[in-house]
Amino acid sequence: MGNMATEIVAFLLTISGWILVSSTLPTDYWKVSSVDGTVITTATFWSNLWKTCVTDSTGVSNCKDFPSMLALDAYIQVCRGLMIAAVCLGFFGASLALVGMKCTKIGGSETTKARLTVLSGFHFILSGLCCMTACSIYARRITTDFFDPLFVAQKFELGAALFIGWAGSVLCILGGLVFCLSLSDGFSLRQVTYFFQSKNMILHLSSGSVALGRRNKAPLLI
């Protein structure tokens, strides 16, 4: 029962993390224009992995999709690929977890279900690492441009989507680790008993010395 409860907690962690990771992909605010406190701004610029937009003071937004994939910056292409991989890995991990958890009636034997659960954990860990890497690469580019004194274009700050992605990554990794650690409970340990046959040998201890004699014979005295 304890192991089943642990798997349920791990499943809730991973599903929550996967939902956050999935919601990060279409979220608008990956980066938001930096605003100086002494400057009155009439527009806010923001971007995600798919488009760049500007919102004026009346709340009207005008967006422009990014051009062809071949014309994109390399870091955006990498982030897109990692985020899509994170969502797909999380989906497969959730499917394997539903089959492998002990509280479900499908999946086969105990050993098979334990293996599926561990495989699910690896999928969620990889999903979390992919999302965390994508968010970190994107954030590094923002901070590099922000602190570069020679960068004269519009500077941006970290958007809410990055923090959501980091939080989802942590939940996926934690839940995946719990699934992987459940491997020891999924397999029954074979108990091996060693029998010392007294039929052939008898061990005698006398005065700190050891002598061997055969059964049904008098002990050897030293």
PDB file of C-alpha atoms in Angstrom:
ATOM      1  CA  MET A   1       0.000   0.000   0.000  1.00  0.00           C
ATOM      2  CA  GLY A   2       2.858   2.362   0.812  1.00  0.00           C
ATOM      3  CA  ASN A   3       4.459   1.789  -2.568  1.00  0.00           C
ATOM      4  CA  MET A   4       1.110   2.381  -4.291  1.00  0.00           C
ATOM      5  CA  ALA A   5       0.699   5.690  -2.471  1.00  0.00           C
ATOM      6  CA  THR A   6       4.228   6.679  -3.487  1.00  0.00           C
ATOM      7  CA  GLU A   7       3.433   5.949  -7.123  1.00  0.00           C
ATOM      8  CA  ILE A   8       0.265   8.046  -6.930  1.00  0.00           C
ATOM      9  CA  VAL A   9       2.218  10.981  -5.483  1.00  0.00           C
ATOM     10  CA  ALA A  10       4.846  10.599  -8.206  1.00  0.00           C
ATOM     11  CA  PHE A  11       2.118  10.472 -10.861  1.00  0.00           C
ATOM     12  CA  LEU A  12       0.525  13.670  -9.560  1.00  0.00           C
ATOM     13  CA  LEU A  13       3.915  15.408  -9.533  1.00  0.00           C
ATOM     14  CA  THR A  14       4.790  14.357 -13.055  1.00  0.00           C
ATOM     15  CA  ILE A  15       1.378  15.126 -14.527  1.00  0.00           C
ATOM     16  CA  SER A  16       1.380  18.566 -12.895  1.00  0.00           C
ATOM     17  CA  GLY A  17       4.862  19.199 -14.248  1.00  0.00           C
ATOM     18  CA  TRP A  18       3.937  17.978 -17.713  1.00  0.00           C
ATOM     19  CA  ILE A  19       0.886  20.263 -17.806  1.00  0.00           C
ATOM     20  CA  LEU A  20       3.097  23.226 -16.895  1.00  0.00           C
ATOM     21  CA  VAL A  21       5.665  22.237 -19.508  1.00  0.00           C
ATOM     22  CA  SER A  22       2.971  21.852 -22.165  1.00  0.00           C
ATOM     23  CA  SER A  23       1.418  25.205 -21.291  1.00  0.00           C
ATOM     24  CA  THR A  24       4.811  26.882 -21.631  1.00  0.00           C
ATOM     25  CA  LEU A  25       5.123  26.047 -25.329  1.00  0.00           C
ATOM     26  CA  PRO A  26       2.248  28.285 -26.575  1.00  0.00           C
ATOM     27  CA  THR A  27       2.565  30.900 -23.812  1.00  0.00           C
ATOM     28  CA  ASP A  28       3.095  34.413 -25.158  1.00  0.00           C
ATOM     29  CA  TYR A  29       5.487  35.976 -22.684  1.00  0.00           C
ATOM     30  CA  TRP A  30       8.837  34.255 -23.078  1.00  0.00           C
ATOM     31  CA  LYS A  31      10.485  37.659 -23.047  1.00  0.00           C
ATOM     32  CA  VAL A  32       9.065  41.115 -22.346  1.00  0.00           C
ATOM     33  CA  SER A  33      10.549  44.498 -23.189  1.00  0.00           C
ATOM     34  CA  SER A  34      12.522  46.139 -20.424  1.00  0.00           C
ATOM     35  CA  VAL A  35      10.924  49.261 -18.971  1.00  0.00           C
ATOM     36  CA  ASP A  36      12.927  51.967 -17.229  1.00  0.00           C
ATOM     37  CA  GLY A  37      11.122  53.539 -14.297  1.00  0.00           C
ATOM     38  CA  THR A  38      11.855  57.047 -15.546  1.00  0.00           C
ATOM     39  CA  VAL A  39      10.499  56.435 -19.042  1.00  0.00           C
ATOM     40  CA  ILE A  40       6.837  56.560 -19.980  1.00  0.00           C
ATOM     41  CA  THR A  41       6.193  53.775 -22.462  1.00  0.00           C
ATOM     42  CA  THR A  42       3.363  53.693 -24.963  1.00  0.00           C
ATOM     43  CA  ALA A  43       3.965  50.133 -26.147  1.00  0.00           C
ATOM     44  CA  THR A  44       5.158  46.819 -24.759  1.00  0.00           C
ATOM     45  CA  PHE A  45       7.100  44.350 -26.868  1.00  0.00           C
ATOM     46  CA  TRP A  46       7.013  40.648 -26.154  1.00  0.00           C
ATOM     47  CA  SER A  47       7.923  37.438 -27.926  1.00  0.00           C
ATOM     48  CA  ASN A  48       7.687  33.670 -27.661  1.00  0.00           C
ATOM     49  CA  LEU A  49       8.970  30.798 -29.791  1.00  0.00           C
ATOM     50  CA  TRP A  50       6.539  31.476 -32.623  1.00  0.00           C
ATOM     51  CA  LYS A  51       5.921  35.196 -32.972  1.00  0.00           C
ATOM     52  CA  THR A  52       6.824  38.676 -31.821  1.00  0.00           C
ATOM     53  CA  CYS A  53       4.170  41.192 -30.781  1.00  0.00           C
ATOM     54  CA  VAL A  54       3.682  44.751 -29.641  1.00  0.00           C
ATOM     55  CA  THR A  55       0.855  45.920 -27.382  1.00  0.00           C
ATOM     56  CA  ASP A  56      -0.021  49.615 -27.306  1.00  0.00           C
ATOM     57  CA  SER A  57      -1.398  51.621 -24.407  1.00  0.00           C
ATOM     58  CA  THR A  58      -4.982  50.787 -25.377  1.00  0.00           C
ATOM     59  CA  GLY A  59      -4.329  47.054 -25.078  1.00  0.00           C
ATOM     60  CA  VAL A  60      -4.404  46.319 -28.800  1.00  0.00           C
ATOM     61  CA  SER A  61      -1.761  43.818 -29.901  1.00  0.00           C
ATOM     62  CA  ASN A  62      -0.172  43.488 -33.304  1.00  0.00           C
ATOM     63  CA  CYS A  63       1.735  40.269 -33.875  1.00  0.00           C
ATOM     64  CA  LYS A  64       4.049  39.022 -36.576  1.00  0.00           C
ATOM     65  CA  ASP A  65       4.938  35.383 -37.018  1.00  0.00           C
ATOM     66  CA  PHE A  66       8.569  34.491 -37.340  1.00  0.00           C
ATOM     67  CA  PRO A  67       9.794  33.938 -40.897  1.00  0.00           C
ATOM     68  CA  SER A  68      10.848  30.623 -42.368  1.00  0.00           C
ATOM     69  CA  MET A  69      12.524  28.180 -40.011  1.00  0.00           C
ATOM     70  CA  LEU A  70      15.751  28.471 -41.973  1.00  0.00           C
ATOM     71  CA  ALA A  71      15.816  32.213 -41.294  1.00  0.00           C
ATOM     72  CA  LEU A  72      15.381  31.858 -37.532  1.00  0.00           C
ATOM     73  CA  ASP A  73      18.129  32.278 -34.991  1.00  0.00           C
ATOM     74  CA  ALA A  74      19.699  28.974 -34.026  1.00  0.00           C
ATOM     75  CA  TYR A  75      18.776  29.266 -30.349  1.00  0.00           C
ATOM     76  CA  ILE A  76      15.058  29.608 -31.173  1.00  0.00           C
ATOM     77  CA  GLN A  77      15.174  26.504 -33.347  1.00  0.00           C
ATOM     78  CA  VAL A  78      16.919  24.576 -30.572  1.00  0.00           C
ATOM     79  CA  CYS A  79      14.383  25.739 -27.994  1.00  0.00           C
ATOM     80  CA  ARG A  80      11.496  24.736 -30.243  1.00  0.00           C
ATOM     81  CA  GLY A  81      12.901  21.257 -30.736  1.00  0.00           C
ATOM     82  CA  LEU A  82      13.607  20.739 -27.043  1.00  0.00           C
ATOM     83  CA  MET A  83      10.154  21.923 -25.975  1.00  0.00           C
ATOM     84  CA  ILE A  84       8.381  19.700 -28.499  1.00  0.00           C
ATOM     85  CA  ALA A  85      10.526  16.774 -27.339  1.00  0.00           C
ATOM     86  CA  ALA A  86       9.651  17.569 -23.713  1.00  0.00           C
ATOM     87  CA  VAL A  87       5.918  17.500 -24.435  1.00  0.00           C
ATOM     88  CA  CYS A  88       6.156  14.232 -26.397  1.00  0.00           C
ATOM     89  CA  LEU A  89       8.310  12.515 -23.769  1.00  0.00           C
ATOM     90  CA  GLY A  90       5.894  13.576 -21.055  1.00  0.00           C
ATOM     91  CA  PHE A  91       2.961  12.160 -23.003  1.00  0.00           C
ATOM     92  CA  PHE A  92       4.645   8.778 -23.435  1.00  0.00           C
ATOM     93  CA  GLY A  93       5.718   8.845 -19.794  1.00  0.00           C
ATOM     94  CA  ALA A  94       2.144   9.436 -18.642  1.00  0.00           C
ATOM     95  CA  SER A  95       0.887   6.587 -20.828  1.00  0.00           C
ATOM     96  CA  LEU A  96       3.491   4.181 -19.443  1.00  0.00           C
ATOM     97  CA  ALA A  97       2.756   5.286 -15.879  1.00  0.00           C
ATOM     98  CA  LEU A  98      -0.963   4.561 -16.248  1.00  0.00           C
ATOM     99  CA  VAL A  99      -0.160   1.042 -17.420  1.00  0.00           C
ATOM    100  CA  GLY A 100       2.636   0.350 -14.954  1.00  0.00           C
ATOM    101  CA  MET A 101       1.210   1.693 -11.702  1.00  0.00           C
ATOM    102  CA  LYS A 102       0.042  -0.898  -9.192  1.00  0.00           C
ATOM    103  CA  CYS A 103      -3.336   0.789  -8.757  1.00  0.00           C
ATOM    104  CA  THR A 104      -4.280  -0.040 -12.353  1.00  0.00           C
ATOM    105  CA  LYS A 105      -5.471  -3.451 -13.523  1.00  0.00           C
ATOM    106  CA  ILE A 106      -3.570  -3.524 -16.806  1.00  0.00           C
ATOM    107  CA  GLY A 107       0.062  -4.057 -17.656  1.00  0.00           C
ATOM    108  CA  GLY A 108       0.659  -7.723 -16.898  1.00  0.00           C
ATOM    109  CA  SER A 109       2.736  -9.165 -14.082  1.00  0.00           C
ATOM    110  CA  GLU A 110       4.278  -7.299 -11.173  1.00  0.00           C
ATOM    111  CA  THR A 111       7.693  -7.395 -12.809  1.00  0.00           C
ATOM    112  CA  THR A 112       6.382  -6.010 -16.092  1.00  0.00           C
ATOM    113  CA  LYS A 113       4.468  -3.223 -14.353  1.00  0.00           C
ATOM    114  CA  ALA A 114       7.561  -2.295 -12.335  1.00  0.00           C
ATOM    115  CA  ARG A 115       9.641  -2.051 -15.489  1.00  0.00           C
ATOM    116  CA  LEU A 116       7.017   0.106 -17.184  1.00  0.00           C
ATOM    117  CA  THR A 117       6.930   2.394 -14.158  1.00  0.00           C
ATOM    118  CA  VAL A 118      10.692   2.850 -14.220  1.00  0.00           C
ATOM    119  CA  LEU A 119      10.613   3.474 -17.977  1.00  0.00           C
ATOM    120  CA  SER A 120       7.941   6.087 -17.347  1.00  0.00           C
ATOM    121  CA  GLY A 121      10.226   7.733 -14.798  1.00  0.00           C
ATOM    122  CA  PHE A 122      13.046   7.966 -17.340  1.00  0.00           C
ATOM    123  CA  HIS A 123      10.684   9.585 -19.847  1.00  0.00           C
ATOM    124  CA  PHE A 124       9.616  12.224 -17.331  1.00  0.00           C
ATOM    125  CA  ILE A 125      13.200  12.930 -16.290  1.00  0.00           C
ATOM    126  CA  LEU A 126      14.200  13.441 -19.918  1.00  0.00           C
ATOM    127  CA  SER A 127      11.129  15.617 -20.445  1.00  0.00           C
ATOM    128  CA  GLY A 128      12.081  17.822 -17.514  1.00  0.00           C
ATOM    129  CA  LEU A 129      15.691  18.083 -18.664  1.00  0.00           C
ATOM    130  CA  CYS A 130      14.634  19.060 -22.191  1.00  0.00           C
ATOM    131  CA  CYS A 131      12.331  21.807 -20.949  1.00  0.00           C
ATOM    132  CA  MET A 132      14.860  23.073 -18.418  1.00  0.00           C
ATOM    133  CA  THR A 133      17.561  23.207 -21.079  1.00  0.00           C
ATOM    134  CA  ALA A 134      15.307  25.079 -23.513  1.00  0.00           C
ATOM    135  CA  CYS A 135      14.283  27.670 -20.918  1.00  0.00           C
ATOM    136  CA  SER A 136      17.878  28.107 -19.773  1.00  0.00           C
ATOM    137  CA  ILE A 137      19.181  28.621 -23.322  1.00  0.00           C
ATOM    138  CA  TYR A 138      16.478  31.214 -24.005  1.00  0.00           C
ATOM    139  CA  ALA A 139      17.091  32.975 -20.689  1.00  0.00           C
ATOM    140  CA  ARG A 140      20.842  33.047 -21.273  1.00  0.00           C
ATOM    141  CA  ARG A 141      20.339  34.806 -24.604  1.00  0.00           C
ATOM    142  CA  ILE A 142      18.088  37.406 -22.965  1.00  0.00           C
ATOM    143  CA  THR A 143      20.491  38.124 -20.110  1.00  0.00           C
ATOM    144  CA  THR A 144      23.499  38.250 -22.449  1.00  0.00           C
ATOM    145  CA  ASP A 145      21.858  40.919 -24.611  1.00  0.00           C
ATOM    146  CA  PHE A 146      20.547  42.788 -21.573  1.00  0.00           C
ATOM    147  CA  PHE A 147      23.958  43.218 -19.947  1.00  0.00           C
ATOM    148  CA  ASP A 148      25.835  43.828 -23.188  1.00  0.00           C
ATOM    149  CA  PRO A 149      26.733  47.558 -23.290  1.00  0.00           C
ATOM    150  CA  LEU A 150      27.215  47.378 -27.064  1.00  0.00           C
ATOM    151  CA  PHE A 151      23.727  45.998 -27.701  1.00  0.00           C
ATOM    152  CA  VAL A 152      21.669  49.019 -28.819  1.00  0.00           C
ATOM    153  CA  ALA A 153      18.427  47.312 -29.887  1.00  0.00           C
ATOM    154  CA  GLN A 154      15.384  46.785 -27.672  1.00  0.00           C
ATOM    155  CA  LYS A 155      16.357  44.944 -24.508  1.00  0.00           C
ATOM    156  CA  PHE A 156      14.127  42.329 -22.947  1.00  0.00           C
ATOM    157  CA  GLU A 157      13.581  40.731 -19.561  1.00  0.00           C
ATOM    158  CA  LEU A 158      12.658  37.181 -18.599  1.00  0.00           C
ATOM    159  CA  GLY A 159       9.003  36.412 -19.215  1.00  0.00           C
ATOM    160  CA  ALA A 160       6.575  34.410 -17.110  1.00  0.00           C
ATOM    161  CA  ALA A 161       6.754  31.427 -19.470  1.00  0.00           C
ATOM    162  CA  LEU A 162      10.355  30.727 -18.482  1.00  0.00           C
ATOM    163  CA  PHE A 163       9.517  30.479 -14.794  1.00  0.00           C
ATOM    164  CA  ILE A 164       6.537  28.242 -15.542  1.00  0.00           C
ATOM    165  CA  GLY A 165       8.790  26.017 -17.624  1.00  0.00           C
ATOM    166  CA  TRP A 166      11.417  25.773 -14.885  1.00  0.00           C
ATOM    167  CA  ALA A 167       8.781  24.889 -12.302  1.00  0.00           C
ATOM    168  CA  GLY A 168       7.297  22.211 -14.549  1.00  0.00           C
ATOM    169  CA  SER A 169      10.757  20.789 -15.217  1.00  0.00           C
ATOM    170  CA  VAL A 170      11.493  20.406 -11.523  1.00  0.00           C
ATOM    171  CA  LEU A 171       8.187  18.620 -10.923  1.00  0.00           C
ATOM    172  CA  CYS A 172       8.791  16.239 -13.840  1.00  0.00           C
ATOM    173  CA  ILE A 173      12.292  15.395 -12.659  1.00  0.00           C
ATOM    174  CA  LEU A 174      11.238  14.856  -9.039  1.00  0.00           C
ATOM    175  CA  GLY A 175       8.297  12.666  -9.994  1.00  0.00           C
ATOM    176  CA  GLY A 176      10.427  10.731 -12.465  1.00  0.00           C
ATOM    177  CA  LEU A 177      13.045  10.033  -9.796  1.00  0.00           C
ATOM    178  CA  VAL A 178      10.359   8.694  -7.478  1.00  0.00           C
ATOM    179  CA  PHE A 179       9.135   6.387 -10.233  1.00  0.00           C
ATOM    180  CA  CYS A 180      12.673   5.128 -10.840  1.00  0.00           C
ATOM    181  CA  LEU A 181      13.297   4.525  -7.141  1.00  0.00           C
ATOM    182  CA  SER A 182      10.194   2.357  -6.996  1.00  0.00           C
ATOM    183  CA  LEU A 183      12.142  -0.285  -8.929  1.00  0.00           C
ATOM    184  CA  SER A 184      13.434  -1.875  -5.730  1.00  0.00           C
ATOM    185  CA  ASP A 185       9.878  -2.400  -4.496  1.00  0.00           C
ATOM    186  CA  GLY A 186       8.624  -3.767  -7.798  1.00  0.00           C
ATOM    187  CA  PHE A 187      10.855  -6.798  -7.873  1.00  0.00           C
ATOM    188  CA  SER A 188      10.700  -9.454  -5.208  1.00  0.00           C
ATOM    189  CA  LEU A 189      14.108 -10.339  -3.909  1.00  0.00           C
ATOM    190  CA  ARG A 190      15.054 -13.947  -4.111  1.00  0.00           C
ATOM    191  CA  GLN A 191      15.912 -15.362  -0.774  1.00  0.00           C
ATOM    192  CA  VAL A 192      18.868 -17.661  -0.989  1.00  0.00           C
ATOM    193  CA  THR A 193      19.473 -19.986   1.929  1.00  0.00           C
ATOM    194  CA  TYR A 194      22.761 -21.666   2.361  1.00  0.00           C
ATOM    195  CA  PHE A 195      22.690 -25.048   3.977  1.00  0.00           C
ATOM    196  CA  PHE A 196      25.798 -26.439   5.512  1.00  0.00           C
ATOM    197  CA  GLN A 197      25.608 -30.120   4.982  1.00  0.00           C
ATOM    198  CA  SER A 198      26.819 -31.973   8.021  1.00  0.00           C
ATOM    199  CA  LYS A 199      26.555 -35.201   6.134  1.00  0.00           C
ATOM    200  CA  ASN A 200      30.064 -35.080   4.772  1.00  0.00           C
ATOM    201  CA  MET A 201      31.939 -32.754   7.085  1.00  0.00           C
ATOM    202  CA  ILE A 202      31.846 -31.830  10.736  1.00  0.00           C
ATOM    203  CA  LEU A 203      33.664 -28.794  12.004  1.00  0.00           C
ATOM    204  CA  HIS A 204      35.280 -29.087  15.407  1.00  0.00           C
ATOM    205  CA  LEU A 205      36.744 -26.276  17.364  1.00  0.00           C
ATOM    206  CA  SER A 206      39.145 -27.005  20.179  1.00  0.00           C
ATOM    207  CA  SER A 207      41.652 -24.748  21.837  1.00  0.00           C
ATOM    208  CA  GLY A 208      41.505 -22.269  18.987  1.00  0.00           C
ATOM    209  CA  SER A 209      42.385 -24.944  16.394  1.00  0.00           C
ATOM    210  CA  VAL A 210      40.171 -26.301  13.631  1.00  0.00           C
ATOM    211  CA  ALA A 211      39.912 -29.936  12.658  1.00  0.00           C
ATOM    212  CA  LEU A 212      37.706 -31.661  10.122  1.00  0.00           C
ATOM    213  CA  GLY A 213      36.158 -35.056  10.625  1.00  0.00           C
ATOM    214  CA  ARG A 214      33.556 -37.127   8.890  1.00  0.00           C
ATOM    215  CA  ARG A 215      30.093 -37.672  10.253  1.00  0.00           C
ATOM    216  CA  ASN A 216      29.503 -40.632  12.529  1.00  0.00           C
ATOM    217  CA  LYS A 217      33.181 -40.689  13.432  1.00  0.00           C
ATOM    218  CA  ALA A 218      34.799 -39.566  16.631  1.00  0.00           C
ATOM    219  CA  PRO A 219      35.980 -35.958  16.674  1.00  0.00           C
ATOM    220  CA  LEU A 220      39.578 -35.287  16.000  1.00  0.00           C
ATOM    221  CA  LEU A 221      41.243 -33.861  19.065  1.00  0.00           C
ATOM    222  CA  ILE A 222      44.169 -31.517  18.694  1.00  0.00           C
TER     223      ILE A 222
END
